[in-house]
Amino acid sequence: MTENIRDAVIIGSGPAGYTAAIYLARAGYKPLVIAGAVTPGGQLVNTTEVENYPGFPDGILGPDLMDAMQHQAEKFGAEILWDDVVSVDLKGDAKSITCDGGDTYRTRAVVITTGSDYRKLGVPGEAEYSGRGVSYCATCDGFFFRDKPIVVVGGGDSAFQDADFLTRFGSSVTLIHRRSEFRASKIMVDRGKANDKLSFVLDSVVEQVNGNDKEAESVTVKNVTTGETTTLPASGVFVAIGHNPATGFLDGALDLDAHGYITTEGASTCTSLAGVFAAGDCVDSVYRQAISAAGTGCRAALDAQAYLDELGA
């Protein structure tokens, strides 16, 4: 166990975590960023080109953006640890954080930025063509499928919102849903049905994503009622079946909402425990954008700094 009590530890990385690290490092708190062992940098490390992050008119590769944020945080004194947090004790003035590697760190302030994971279809070809046709973010990747056939998998508001957005780009957009009725709100369904570029394949599931050595080309679809299997052309396969916030490691340490997202007080990043702050997609179930995550990372750092100032750290 590390005997010294640190001022700040950030659990997670990505735009929220690295932004919080930049702000806390520049304030002189030398934060430790426990960035993750397998996929540090959040969802952007699996994104090819990011064209909607301000300041990059020609776009930037997701991994390059995360590398730049990491290096910027380190430049000002942040320390990066490539490990996963397995348990926490967040009560009291000195919080304890235990990592998978066996080390335990004690700290006065904690910022949690562990993000969320897209729910996957779990079918053959999904992982193989991820970033080469399979996407989990319509606003991030829709532009790349201009004048190409697109399918969207899902039946909730997010799926309808994605499908409606993607009709701006695709030569056609087909929404595939496993049931005959949608979970989406009536206004979203009515809007979707009124869109001439949007068609529906119901009572059906995607069984496989097919393609060549470079990109996705089609999906194999099975009707769950008849058992009939068909193939639909699809250069873009957008999966919109929900998210899972990465908050399981908390094991009840903080208040969460019904879906597992960390709850915060009002417009702040303060959680249910003093000295613990949360930002990014582990809090945000609505926007889930890199720029909004970075903004809340900034706010979490400023909230943490105010808390540390009160403690006289």
PDB file of C-alpha atoms in Angstrom:
ATOM      1  CA  MET A   1       0.000   0.000   0.000  1.00  0.00           C
ATOM      2  CA  THR A   2       1.170   3.485  -0.821  1.00  0.00           C
ATOM      3  CA  GLU A   3       1.507   5.247   2.559  1.00  0.00           C
ATOM      4  CA  ASN A   4       1.357   8.817   1.307  1.00  0.00           C
ATOM      5  CA  ILE A   5      -2.115  10.250   0.872  1.00  0.00           C
ATOM      6  CA  ARG A   6      -2.444  11.821  -2.560  1.00  0.00           C
ATOM      7  CA  ASP A   7      -4.470  14.911  -3.281  1.00  0.00           C
ATOM      8  CA  ALA A   8      -6.383  13.504  -6.248  1.00  0.00           C
ATOM      9  CA  VAL A   9      -6.881  10.231  -8.086  1.00  0.00           C
ATOM     10  CA  ILE A  10      -8.803   9.977 -11.353  1.00  0.00           C
ATOM     11  CA  ILE A  11     -10.379   6.590 -12.092  1.00  0.00           C
ATOM     12  CA  GLY A  12     -10.741   6.254 -15.848  1.00  0.00           C
ATOM     13  CA  SER A  13      -9.367   8.083 -18.846  1.00  0.00           C
ATOM     14  CA  GLY A  14     -10.944   9.267 -22.091  1.00  0.00           C
ATOM     15  CA  PRO A  15     -11.820  12.926 -22.734  1.00  0.00           C
ATOM     16  CA  ALA A  16     -13.320  13.395 -19.260  1.00  0.00           C
ATOM     17  CA  GLY A  17     -10.472  11.776 -17.351  1.00  0.00           C
ATOM     18  CA  TYR A  18      -7.647  13.397 -19.256  1.00  0.00           C
ATOM     19  CA  THR A  19      -9.297  16.830 -19.132  1.00  0.00           C
ATOM     20  CA  ALA A  20      -9.749  16.516 -15.374  1.00  0.00           C
ATOM     21  CA  ALA A  21      -6.092  15.495 -15.142  1.00  0.00           C
ATOM     22  CA  ILE A  22      -4.948  18.522 -17.150  1.00  0.00           C
ATOM     23  CA  TYR A  23      -6.843  20.925 -14.901  1.00  0.00           C
ATOM     24  CA  LEU A  24      -5.818  19.304 -11.622  1.00  0.00           C
ATOM     25  CA  ALA A  25      -2.204  18.988 -12.759  1.00  0.00           C
ATOM     26  CA  ARG A  26      -2.029  22.630 -13.779  1.00  0.00           C
ATOM     27  CA  ALA A  27      -3.426  23.519 -10.352  1.00  0.00           C
ATOM     28  CA  GLY A  28      -0.463  21.708  -8.784  1.00  0.00           C
ATOM     29  CA  TYR A  29      -2.230  18.616  -7.423  1.00  0.00           C
ATOM     30  CA  LYS A  30      -0.220  16.031  -9.421  1.00  0.00           C
ATOM     31  CA  PRO A  31      -3.177  13.678  -9.953  1.00  0.00           C
ATOM     32  CA  LEU A  32      -2.798   9.948 -10.483  1.00  0.00           C
ATOM     33  CA  VAL A  33      -4.821   8.744 -13.468  1.00  0.00           C
ATOM     34  CA  ILE A  34      -5.731   5.059 -13.243  1.00  0.00           C
ATOM     35  CA  ALA A  35      -6.438   4.826 -16.942  1.00  0.00           C
ATOM     36  CA  GLY A  36      -7.284   1.136 -17.371  1.00  0.00           C
ATOM     37  CA  ALA A  37      -5.228  -1.858 -18.399  1.00  0.00           C
ATOM     38  CA  VAL A  38      -6.883  -2.970 -21.625  1.00  0.00           C
ATOM     39  CA  THR A  39      -8.678  -0.055 -23.284  1.00  0.00           C
ATOM     40  CA  PRO A  40      -7.322   3.219 -21.866  1.00  0.00           C
ATOM     41  CA  GLY A  41      -8.566   6.324 -23.625  1.00  0.00           C
ATOM     42  CA  GLY A  42     -12.230   5.421 -23.682  1.00  0.00           C
ATOM     43  CA  GLN A  43     -14.392   4.754 -26.713  1.00  0.00           C
ATOM     44  CA  LEU A  44     -12.436   7.141 -28.933  1.00  0.00           C
ATOM     45  CA  VAL A  45      -9.543   4.690 -29.176  1.00  0.00           C
ATOM     46  CA  ASN A  46     -11.866   2.537 -31.293  1.00  0.00           C
ATOM     47  CA  THR A  47     -12.968   5.441 -33.494  1.00  0.00           C
ATOM     48  CA  THR A  48     -11.183   5.956 -36.774  1.00  0.00           C
ATOM     49  CA  GLU A  49     -11.629   9.632 -37.636  1.00  0.00           C
ATOM     50  CA  VAL A  50     -13.180  12.254 -35.373  1.00  0.00           C
ATOM     51  CA  GLU A  51     -14.500  15.210 -37.348  1.00  0.00           C
ATOM     52  CA  ASN A  52     -16.722  16.914 -34.767  1.00  0.00           C
ATOM     53  CA  TYR A  53     -14.170  17.741 -32.070  1.00  0.00           C
ATOM     54  CA  PRO A  54     -13.496  21.509 -32.160  1.00  0.00           C
ATOM     55  CA  GLY A  55     -10.066  22.645 -33.282  1.00  0.00           C
ATOM     56  CA  PHE A  56      -9.439  19.963 -35.904  1.00  0.00           C
ATOM     57  CA  PRO A  57     -10.958  21.173 -39.190  1.00  0.00           C
ATOM     58  CA  ASP A  58      -9.450  18.229 -41.078  1.00  0.00           C
ATOM     59  CA  GLY A  59     -10.447  15.719 -38.408  1.00  0.00           C
ATOM     60  CA  ILE A  60      -8.222  13.664 -36.158  1.00  0.00           C
ATOM     61  CA  LEU A  61      -7.929   9.955 -35.469  1.00  0.00           C
ATOM     62  CA  GLY A  62      -9.536   8.977 -32.158  1.00  0.00           C
ATOM     63  CA  PRO A  63      -6.384   7.312 -30.775  1.00  0.00           C
ATOM     64  CA  ASP A  64      -4.305  10.351 -31.760  1.00  0.00           C
ATOM     65  CA  LEU A  65      -6.667  12.689 -29.918  1.00  0.00           C
ATOM     66  CA  MET A  66      -6.476  10.560 -26.779  1.00  0.00           C
ATOM     67  CA  ASP A  67      -2.676  10.318 -27.006  1.00  0.00           C
ATOM     68  CA  ALA A  68      -2.464  14.104 -27.264  1.00  0.00           C
ATOM     69  CA  MET A  69      -4.686  14.568 -24.216  1.00  0.00           C
ATOM     70  CA  GLN A  70      -2.657  12.039 -22.257  1.00  0.00           C
ATOM     71  CA  HIS A  71       0.639  13.725 -23.113  1.00  0.00           C
ATOM     72  CA  GLN A  72      -0.801  17.134 -22.245  1.00  0.00           C
ATOM     73  CA  ALA A  73      -1.846  15.868 -18.813  1.00  0.00           C
ATOM     74  CA  GLU A  74       1.593  14.319 -18.249  1.00  0.00           C
ATOM     75  CA  LYS A  75       3.291  17.533 -19.344  1.00  0.00           C
ATOM     76  CA  PHE A  76       1.726  19.348 -16.390  1.00  0.00           C
ATOM     77  CA  GLY A  77       2.534  16.638 -13.867  1.00  0.00           C
ATOM     78  CA  ALA A  78      -0.192  13.991 -14.031  1.00  0.00           C
ATOM     79  CA  GLU A  79       0.911  10.405 -13.478  1.00  0.00           C
ATOM     80  CA  ILE A  80      -0.650   7.673 -15.624  1.00  0.00           C
ATOM     81  CA  LEU A  81      -1.147   4.133 -14.320  1.00  0.00           C
ATOM     82  CA  TRP A  82      -2.203   1.383 -16.752  1.00  0.00           C
ATOM     83  CA  ASP A  83      -4.310  -0.714 -14.388  1.00  0.00           C
ATOM     84  CA  ASP A  84      -7.951  -1.368 -13.504  1.00  0.00           C
ATOM     85  CA  VAL A  85      -9.663  -0.510 -10.229  1.00  0.00           C
ATOM     86  CA  VAL A  86     -11.259  -3.535  -8.586  1.00  0.00           C
ATOM     87  CA  SER A  87     -12.539  -2.075  -5.308  1.00  0.00           C
ATOM     88  CA  VAL A  88     -12.925   1.246  -3.505  1.00  0.00           C
ATOM     89  CA  ASP A  89     -13.600   2.640  -0.046  1.00  0.00           C
ATOM     90  CA  LEU A  90     -14.755   6.215  -0.668  1.00  0.00           C
ATOM     91  CA  LYS A  91     -15.921   7.256   2.787  1.00  0.00           C
ATOM     92  CA  GLY A  92     -14.059   9.664   5.016  1.00  0.00           C
ATOM     93  CA  ASP A  93     -11.339  12.178   4.281  1.00  0.00           C
ATOM     94  CA  ALA A  94      -8.896   9.531   2.987  1.00  0.00           C
ATOM     95  CA  LYS A  95     -10.385   7.289   0.318  1.00  0.00           C
ATOM     96  CA  SER A  96      -8.818   3.950  -0.672  1.00  0.00           C
ATOM     97  CA  ILE A  97      -8.598   2.617  -4.219  1.00  0.00           C
ATOM     98  CA  THR A  98      -7.358  -0.911  -4.910  1.00  0.00           C
ATOM     99  CA  CYS A  99      -6.143  -1.943  -8.358  1.00  0.00           C
ATOM    100  CA  ASP A 100      -6.073  -5.271 -10.117  1.00  0.00           C
ATOM    101  CA  GLY A 101      -2.277  -5.325  -9.813  1.00  0.00           C
ATOM    102  CA  GLY A 102      -2.592  -5.389  -6.023  1.00  0.00           C
ATOM    103  CA  ASP A 103      -1.599  -1.793  -5.175  1.00  0.00           C
ATOM    104  CA  THR A 104      -3.848   0.380  -3.022  1.00  0.00           C
ATOM    105  CA  TYR A 105      -3.800   4.163  -3.243  1.00  0.00           C
ATOM    106  CA  ARG A 106      -5.137   6.616  -0.681  1.00  0.00           C
ATOM    107  CA  THR A 107      -6.381  10.011  -1.732  1.00  0.00           C
ATOM    108  CA  ARG A 108      -8.329  13.004  -0.514  1.00  0.00           C
ATOM    109  CA  ALA A 109     -10.329  13.526  -3.719  1.00  0.00           C
ATOM    110  CA  VAL A 110     -11.533  11.099  -6.363  1.00  0.00           C
ATOM    111  CA  VAL A 111     -12.797  11.866  -9.864  1.00  0.00           C
ATOM    112  CA  ILE A 112     -14.575   8.966 -11.591  1.00  0.00           C
ATOM    113  CA  THR A 113     -14.569   9.009 -15.401  1.00  0.00           C
ATOM    114  CA  THR A 114     -14.975   5.343 -16.289  1.00  0.00           C
ATOM    115  CA  GLY A 115     -17.428   5.979 -19.124  1.00  0.00           C
ATOM    116  CA  SER A 116     -19.862   3.457 -20.539  1.00  0.00           C
ATOM    117  CA  ASP A 117     -19.712   0.581 -22.963  1.00  0.00           C
ATOM    118  CA  TYR A 118     -21.922   0.116 -25.985  1.00  0.00           C
ATOM    119  CA  ARG A 119     -24.058  -2.976 -25.757  1.00  0.00           C
ATOM    120  CA  LYS A 120     -22.940  -5.365 -28.446  1.00  0.00           C
ATOM    121  CA  LEU A 121     -24.918  -7.683 -30.675  1.00  0.00           C
ATOM    122  CA  GLY A 122     -22.509 -10.530 -30.005  1.00  0.00           C
ATOM    123  CA  VAL A 123     -22.751 -11.930 -33.531  1.00  0.00           C
ATOM    124  CA  PRO A 124     -20.066 -13.128 -35.970  1.00  0.00           C
ATOM    125  CA  GLY A 125     -18.465 -10.274 -37.896  1.00  0.00           C
ATOM    126  CA  GLU A 126     -19.382  -7.560 -35.395  1.00  0.00           C
ATOM    127  CA  ALA A 127     -15.929  -7.296 -33.844  1.00  0.00           C
ATOM    128  CA  GLU A 128     -14.158  -8.005 -37.119  1.00  0.00           C
ATOM    129  CA  TYR A 129     -15.820  -5.071 -38.896  1.00  0.00           C
ATOM    130  CA  SER A 130     -15.886  -2.670 -35.952  1.00  0.00           C
ATOM    131  CA  GLY A 131     -14.576   0.617 -37.314  1.00  0.00           C
ATOM    132  CA  ARG A 132     -14.875  -0.782 -40.848  1.00  0.00           C
ATOM    133  CA  GLY A 133     -18.630  -0.635 -41.192  1.00  0.00           C
ATOM    134  CA  VAL A 134     -19.900  -1.521 -37.726  1.00  0.00           C
ATOM    135  CA  SER A 135     -20.381   1.570 -35.580  1.00  0.00           C
ATOM    136  CA  TYR A 136     -22.004   2.488 -32.287  1.00  0.00           C
ATOM    137  CA  CYS A 137     -22.151   6.257 -32.863  1.00  0.00           C
ATOM    138  CA  ALA A 138     -24.263   7.685 -35.670  1.00  0.00           C
ATOM    139  CA  THR A 139     -23.182  11.282 -35.112  1.00  0.00           C
ATOM    140  CA  CYS A 140     -19.535  10.220 -35.167  1.00  0.00           C
ATOM    141  CA  ASP A 141     -19.547   8.012 -38.256  1.00  0.00           C
ATOM    142  CA  GLY A 142     -22.670   8.669 -40.303  1.00  0.00           C
ATOM    143  CA  PHE A 143     -20.861  10.960 -42.735  1.00  0.00           C
ATOM    144  CA  PHE A 144     -18.608   8.125 -43.884  1.00  0.00           C
ATOM    145  CA  PHE A 145     -21.562   6.250 -45.382  1.00  0.00           C
ATOM    146  CA  ARG A 146     -22.852   8.906 -47.712  1.00  0.00           C
ATOM    147  CA  ASP A 147     -24.857   7.366 -50.570  1.00  0.00           C
ATOM    148  CA  LYS A 148     -24.374   3.859 -49.160  1.00  0.00           C
ATOM    149  CA  PRO A 149     -26.913   1.420 -47.668  1.00  0.00           C
ATOM    150  CA  ILE A 150     -27.184   1.589 -43.888  1.00  0.00           C
ATOM    151  CA  VAL A 151     -28.905  -0.566 -41.282  1.00  0.00           C
ATOM    152  CA  VAL A 152     -29.670   0.433 -37.705  1.00  0.00           C
ATOM    153  CA  VAL A 153     -30.298  -2.229 -35.065  1.00  0.00           C
ATOM    154  CA  GLY A 154     -32.584  -1.306 -32.179  1.00  0.00           C
ATOM    155  CA  GLY A 155     -36.092  -0.217 -31.279  1.00  0.00           C
ATOM    156  CA  GLY A 156     -35.766   2.571 -28.723  1.00  0.00           C
ATOM    157  CA  ASP A 157     -35.557   6.336 -28.973  1.00  0.00           C
ATOM    158  CA  SER A 158     -31.809   6.220 -29.598  1.00  0.00           C
ATOM    159  CA  ALA A 159     -32.248   3.837 -32.527  1.00  0.00           C
ATOM    160  CA  PHE A 160     -34.921   6.048 -34.092  1.00  0.00           C
ATOM    161  CA  GLN A 161     -32.866   9.169 -33.504  1.00  0.00           C
ATOM    162  CA  ASP A 162     -29.848   7.525 -35.125  1.00  0.00           C
ATOM    163  CA  ALA A 163     -31.893   6.216 -38.048  1.00  0.00           C
ATOM    164  CA  ASP A 164     -33.457   9.615 -38.693  1.00  0.00           C
ATOM    165  CA  PHE A 165     -30.041  11.281 -38.560  1.00  0.00           C
ATOM    166  CA  LEU A 166     -28.503   8.694 -40.893  1.00  0.00           C
ATOM    167  CA  THR A 167     -31.112   9.289 -43.601  1.00  0.00           C
ATOM    168  CA  ARG A 168     -29.175  12.493 -44.308  1.00  0.00           C
ATOM    169  CA  PHE A 169     -26.309  10.370 -45.584  1.00  0.00           C
ATOM    170  CA  GLY A 170     -27.293   6.858 -46.600  1.00  0.00           C
ATOM    171  CA  SER A 171     -28.772   5.846 -49.936  1.00  0.00           C
ATOM    172  CA  SER A 172     -31.215   3.906 -47.748  1.00  0.00           C
ATOM    173  CA  VAL A 173     -31.640   3.276 -44.025  1.00  0.00           C
ATOM    174  CA  THR A 174     -33.277   0.127 -42.658  1.00  0.00           C
ATOM    175  CA  LEU A 175     -34.202  -0.185 -38.990  1.00  0.00           C
ATOM    176  CA  ILE A 176     -34.073  -3.786 -37.733  1.00  0.00           C
ATOM    177  CA  HIS A 177     -35.940  -4.633 -34.537  1.00  0.00           C
ATOM    178  CA  ARG A 178     -36.481  -7.978 -32.832  1.00  0.00           C
ATOM    179  CA  ARG A 179     -40.126  -7.251 -31.963  1.00  0.00           C
ATOM    180  CA  SER A 180     -43.226  -6.080 -33.824  1.00  0.00           C
ATOM    181  CA  GLU A 181     -43.650  -3.095 -31.521  1.00  0.00           C
ATOM    182  CA  PHE A 182     -41.109  -0.439 -30.619  1.00  0.00           C
ATOM    183  CA  ARG A 183     -39.906   0.739 -27.236  1.00  0.00           C
ATOM    184  CA  ALA A 184     -39.446   4.230 -28.636  1.00  0.00           C
ATOM    185  CA  SER A 185     -41.823   7.067 -27.827  1.00  0.00           C
ATOM    186  CA  LYS A 186     -44.797   7.567 -30.142  1.00  0.00           C
ATOM    187  CA  ILE A 187     -43.466  10.843 -31.513  1.00  0.00           C
ATOM    188  CA  MET A 188     -40.186   9.194 -32.505  1.00  0.00           C
ATOM    189  CA  VAL A 189     -41.991   6.269 -34.152  1.00  0.00           C
ATOM    190  CA  ASP A 190     -44.366   8.558 -36.026  1.00  0.00           C
ATOM    191  CA  ARG A 191     -41.474  10.675 -37.236  1.00  0.00           C
ATOM    192  CA  GLY A 192     -39.600   7.594 -38.396  1.00  0.00           C
ATOM    193  CA  LYS A 193     -42.580   6.161 -40.269  1.00  0.00           C
ATOM    194  CA  ALA A 194     -43.079   9.500 -42.023  1.00  0.00           C
ATOM    195  CA  ASN A 195     -39.501   9.467 -43.329  1.00  0.00           C
ATOM    196  CA  ASP A 196     -39.527   8.117 -46.896  1.00  0.00           C
ATOM    197  CA  LYS A 197     -35.851   7.105 -46.690  1.00  0.00           C
ATOM    198  CA  LEU A 198     -36.412   4.902 -43.643  1.00  0.00           C
ATOM    199  CA  SER A 199     -37.766   1.344 -43.877  1.00  0.00           C
ATOM    200  CA  PHE A 200     -38.372  -1.303 -41.205  1.00  0.00           C
ATOM    201  CA  VAL A 201     -37.602  -4.979 -40.767  1.00  0.00           C
ATOM    202  CA  LEU A 202     -39.493  -6.208 -37.701  1.00  0.00           C
ATOM    203  CA  ASP A 203     -39.558  -9.419 -35.693  1.00  0.00           C
ATOM    204  CA  SER A 204     -35.991  -9.897 -36.874  1.00  0.00           C
ATOM    205  CA  VAL A 205     -32.452 -10.090 -35.529  1.00  0.00           C
ATOM    206  CA  VAL A 206     -29.050  -9.660 -37.122  1.00  0.00           C
ATOM    207  CA  GLU A 207     -27.256 -12.992 -37.084  1.00  0.00           C
ATOM    208  CA  GLN A 208     -24.027 -12.012 -38.844  1.00  0.00           C
ATOM    209  CA  VAL A 209     -22.165  -9.090 -40.373  1.00  0.00           C
ATOM    210  CA  ASN A 210     -20.646  -9.964 -43.736  1.00  0.00           C
ATOM    211  CA  GLY A 211     -17.943  -8.252 -45.746  1.00  0.00           C
ATOM    212  CA  ASN A 212     -14.675  -8.468 -47.614  1.00  0.00           C
ATOM    213  CA  ASP A 213     -11.155  -8.024 -46.324  1.00  0.00           C
ATOM    214  CA  LYS A 214     -11.644  -4.262 -46.008  1.00  0.00           C
ATOM    215  CA  GLU A 215     -15.207  -3.409 -45.032  1.00  0.00           C
ATOM    216  CA  ALA A 216     -18.711  -4.591 -44.224  1.00  0.00           C
ATOM    217  CA  GLU A 217     -21.034  -5.279 -47.131  1.00  0.00           C
ATOM    218  CA  SER A 218     -24.212  -6.872 -45.749  1.00  0.00           C
ATOM    219  CA  VAL A 219     -25.976  -8.387 -42.765  1.00  0.00           C
ATOM    220  CA  THR A 220     -27.665 -11.747 -42.404  1.00  0.00           C
ATOM    221  CA  VAL A 221     -31.105 -11.244 -40.844  1.00  0.00           C
ATOM    222  CA  LYS A 222     -33.347 -13.912 -39.303  1.00  0.00           C
ATOM    223  CA  ASN A 223     -37.078 -13.499 -38.801  1.00  0.00           C
ATOM    224  CA  VAL A 224     -37.723 -14.754 -35.266  1.00  0.00           C
ATOM    225  CA  THR A 225     -41.328 -15.689 -36.120  1.00  0.00           C
ATOM    226  CA  THR A 226     -40.870 -17.600 -39.381  1.00  0.00           C
ATOM    227  CA  GLY A 227     -37.229 -18.564 -39.077  1.00  0.00           C
ATOM    228  CA  GLU A 228     -36.592 -17.241 -42.572  1.00  0.00           C
ATOM    229  CA  THR A 229     -33.087 -15.891 -43.231  1.00  0.00           C
ATOM    230  CA  THR A 230     -32.348 -13.053 -45.653  1.00  0.00           C
ATOM    231  CA  THR A 231     -29.357 -10.896 -46.550  1.00  0.00           C
ATOM    232  CA  LEU A 232     -29.576  -7.105 -46.581  1.00  0.00           C
ATOM    233  CA  PRO A 233     -26.915  -4.882 -48.183  1.00  0.00           C
ATOM    234  CA  ALA A 234     -25.243  -2.740 -45.540  1.00  0.00           C
ATOM    235  CA  SER A 235     -22.055  -0.736 -45.797  1.00  0.00           C
ATOM    236  CA  GLY A 236     -22.849   0.796 -42.422  1.00  0.00           C
ATOM    237  CA  VAL A 237     -24.189  -1.229 -39.502  1.00  0.00           C
ATOM    238  CA  PHE A 238     -25.156   1.006 -36.591  1.00  0.00           C
ATOM    239  CA  VAL A 239     -25.880  -0.753 -33.302  1.00  0.00           C
ATOM    240  CA  ALA A 240     -28.223   1.211 -31.023  1.00  0.00           C
ATOM    241  CA  ILE A 241     -29.359  -1.208 -28.334  1.00  0.00           C
ATOM    242  CA  GLY A 242     -28.198   0.788 -25.331  1.00  0.00           C
ATOM    243  CA  HIS A 243     -25.212   1.417 -23.091  1.00  0.00           C
ATOM    244  CA  ASN A 244     -23.859  -0.081 -19.918  1.00  0.00           C
ATOM    245  CA  PRO A 245     -22.161   2.438 -17.601  1.00  0.00           C
ATOM    246  CA  ALA A 246     -18.835   1.152 -16.290  1.00  0.00           C
ATOM    247  CA  THR A 247     -19.731   1.480 -12.628  1.00  0.00           C
ATOM    248  CA  GLY A 248     -19.803  -2.133 -11.455  1.00  0.00           C
ATOM    249  CA  PHE A 249     -16.503  -1.767  -9.588  1.00  0.00           C
ATOM    250  CA  LEU A 250     -18.188   0.671  -7.168  1.00  0.00           C
ATOM    251  CA  ASP A 251     -20.199  -2.180  -5.631  1.00  0.00           C
ATOM    252  CA  GLY A 252     -22.688   0.139  -3.932  1.00  0.00           C
ATOM    253  CA  ALA A 253     -20.158   2.736  -2.797  1.00  0.00           C
ATOM    254  CA  LEU A 254     -22.053   5.580  -4.524  1.00  0.00           C
ATOM    255  CA  ASP A 255     -25.661   6.341  -5.368  1.00  0.00           C
ATOM    256  CA  LEU A 256     -26.570   5.228  -8.900  1.00  0.00           C
ATOM    257  CA  ASP A 257     -29.750   5.661 -10.911  1.00  0.00           C
ATOM    258  CA  ALA A 258     -31.922   2.759 -12.050  1.00  0.00           C
ATOM    259  CA  HIS A 259     -29.679   2.168 -15.069  1.00  0.00           C
ATOM    260  CA  GLY A 260     -26.381   2.197 -13.182  1.00  0.00           C
ATOM    261  CA  TYR A 261     -25.261   5.753 -13.958  1.00  0.00           C
ATOM    262  CA  ILE A 262     -23.674   7.752 -11.137  1.00  0.00           C
ATOM    263  CA  THR A 263     -26.012  10.434  -9.819  1.00  0.00           C
ATOM    264  CA  THR A 264     -24.692  13.928  -9.192  1.00  0.00           C
ATOM    265  CA  GLU A 265     -26.044  16.952  -7.342  1.00  0.00           C
ATOM    266  CA  GLY A 266     -27.736  19.463  -9.618  1.00  0.00           C
ATOM    267  CA  ALA A 267     -25.438  20.920 -12.249  1.00  0.00           C
ATOM    268  CA  SER A 268     -22.344  19.992 -10.257  1.00  0.00           C
ATOM    269  CA  THR A 269     -20.219  16.845 -10.510  1.00  0.00           C
ATOM    270  CA  CYS A 270     -20.558  16.106  -6.785  1.00  0.00           C
ATOM    271  CA  THR A 271     -21.697  12.572  -6.008  1.00  0.00           C
ATOM    272  CA  SER A 272     -23.406  11.182  -2.912  1.00  0.00           C
ATOM    273  CA  LEU A 273     -20.085  11.198  -0.993  1.00  0.00           C
ATOM    274  CA  ALA A 274     -18.002  14.245  -0.121  1.00  0.00           C
ATOM    275  CA  GLY A 275     -14.760  14.457  -2.069  1.00  0.00           C
ATOM    276  CA  VAL A 276     -15.950  12.129  -4.837  1.00  0.00           C
ATOM    277  CA  PHE A 277     -16.811  13.578  -8.226  1.00  0.00           C
ATOM    278  CA  ALA A 278     -17.966  12.022 -11.492  1.00  0.00           C
ATOM    279  CA  ALA A 279     -17.868  13.105 -15.121  1.00  0.00           C
ATOM    280  CA  GLY A 280     -18.302  11.825 -18.641  1.00  0.00           C
ATOM    281  CA  ASP A 281     -20.363   8.917 -19.861  1.00  0.00           C
ATOM    282  CA  CYS A 282     -20.592   7.160 -16.479  1.00  0.00           C
ATOM    283  CA  VAL A 283     -22.882  10.084 -15.568  1.00  0.00           C
ATOM    284  CA  ASP A 284     -24.266  11.132 -18.943  1.00  0.00           C
ATOM    285  CA  SER A 285     -26.874   8.837 -20.498  1.00  0.00           C
ATOM    286  CA  VAL A 286     -28.075  11.488 -22.970  1.00  0.00           C
ATOM    287  CA  TYR A 287     -25.325  13.254 -24.947  1.00  0.00           C
ATOM    288  CA  ARG A 288     -22.363  10.855 -24.811  1.00  0.00           C
ATOM    289  CA  GLN A 289     -20.049  13.013 -26.920  1.00  0.00           C
ATOM    290  CA  ALA A 290     -16.311  13.540 -26.534  1.00  0.00           C
ATOM    291  CA  ILE A 291     -16.683  17.308 -26.247  1.00  0.00           C
ATOM    292  CA  SER A 292     -19.401  17.105 -23.574  1.00  0.00           C
ATOM    293  CA  ALA A 293     -17.343  14.540 -21.641  1.00  0.00           C
ATOM    294  CA  ALA A 294     -14.331  16.845 -21.741  1.00  0.00           C
ATOM    295  CA  GLY A 295     -16.497  19.702 -20.461  1.00  0.00           C
ATOM    296  CA  THR A 296     -17.709  17.715 -17.469  1.00  0.00           C
ATOM    297  CA  GLY A 297     -14.141  16.570 -16.828  1.00  0.00           C
ATOM    298  CA  CYS A 298     -13.181  20.228 -16.500  1.00  0.00           C
ATOM    299  CA  ARG A 299     -16.076  20.848 -14.121  1.00  0.00           C
ATOM    300  CA  ALA A 300     -15.153  17.808 -12.004  1.00  0.00           C
ATOM    301  CA  ALA A 301     -11.583  19.041 -11.680  1.00  0.00           C
ATOM    302  CA  LEU A 302     -12.755  22.490 -10.601  1.00  0.00           C
ATOM    303  CA  ASP A 303     -15.201  20.959  -8.103  1.00  0.00           C
ATOM    304  CA  ALA A 304     -12.415  18.736  -6.760  1.00  0.00           C
ATOM    305  CA  GLN A 305     -10.059  21.700  -6.543  1.00  0.00           C
ATOM    306  CA  ALA A 306     -12.627  23.667  -4.525  1.00  0.00           C
ATOM    307  CA  TYR A 307     -13.039  20.694  -2.194  1.00  0.00           C
ATOM    308  CA  LEU A 308      -9.280  20.328  -1.740  1.00  0.00           C
ATOM    309  CA  ASP A 309      -8.933  24.057  -1.098  1.00  0.00           C
ATOM    310  CA  GLU A 310     -11.488  23.756   1.700  1.00  0.00           C
ATOM    311  CA  LEU A 311      -9.510  20.870   3.210  1.00  0.00           C
ATOM    312  CA  GLY A 312      -6.362  22.943   2.978  1.00  0.00           C
ATOM    313  CA  ALA A 313      -4.641  20.237   0.885  1.00  0.00           C
TER     314      ALA A 313
END
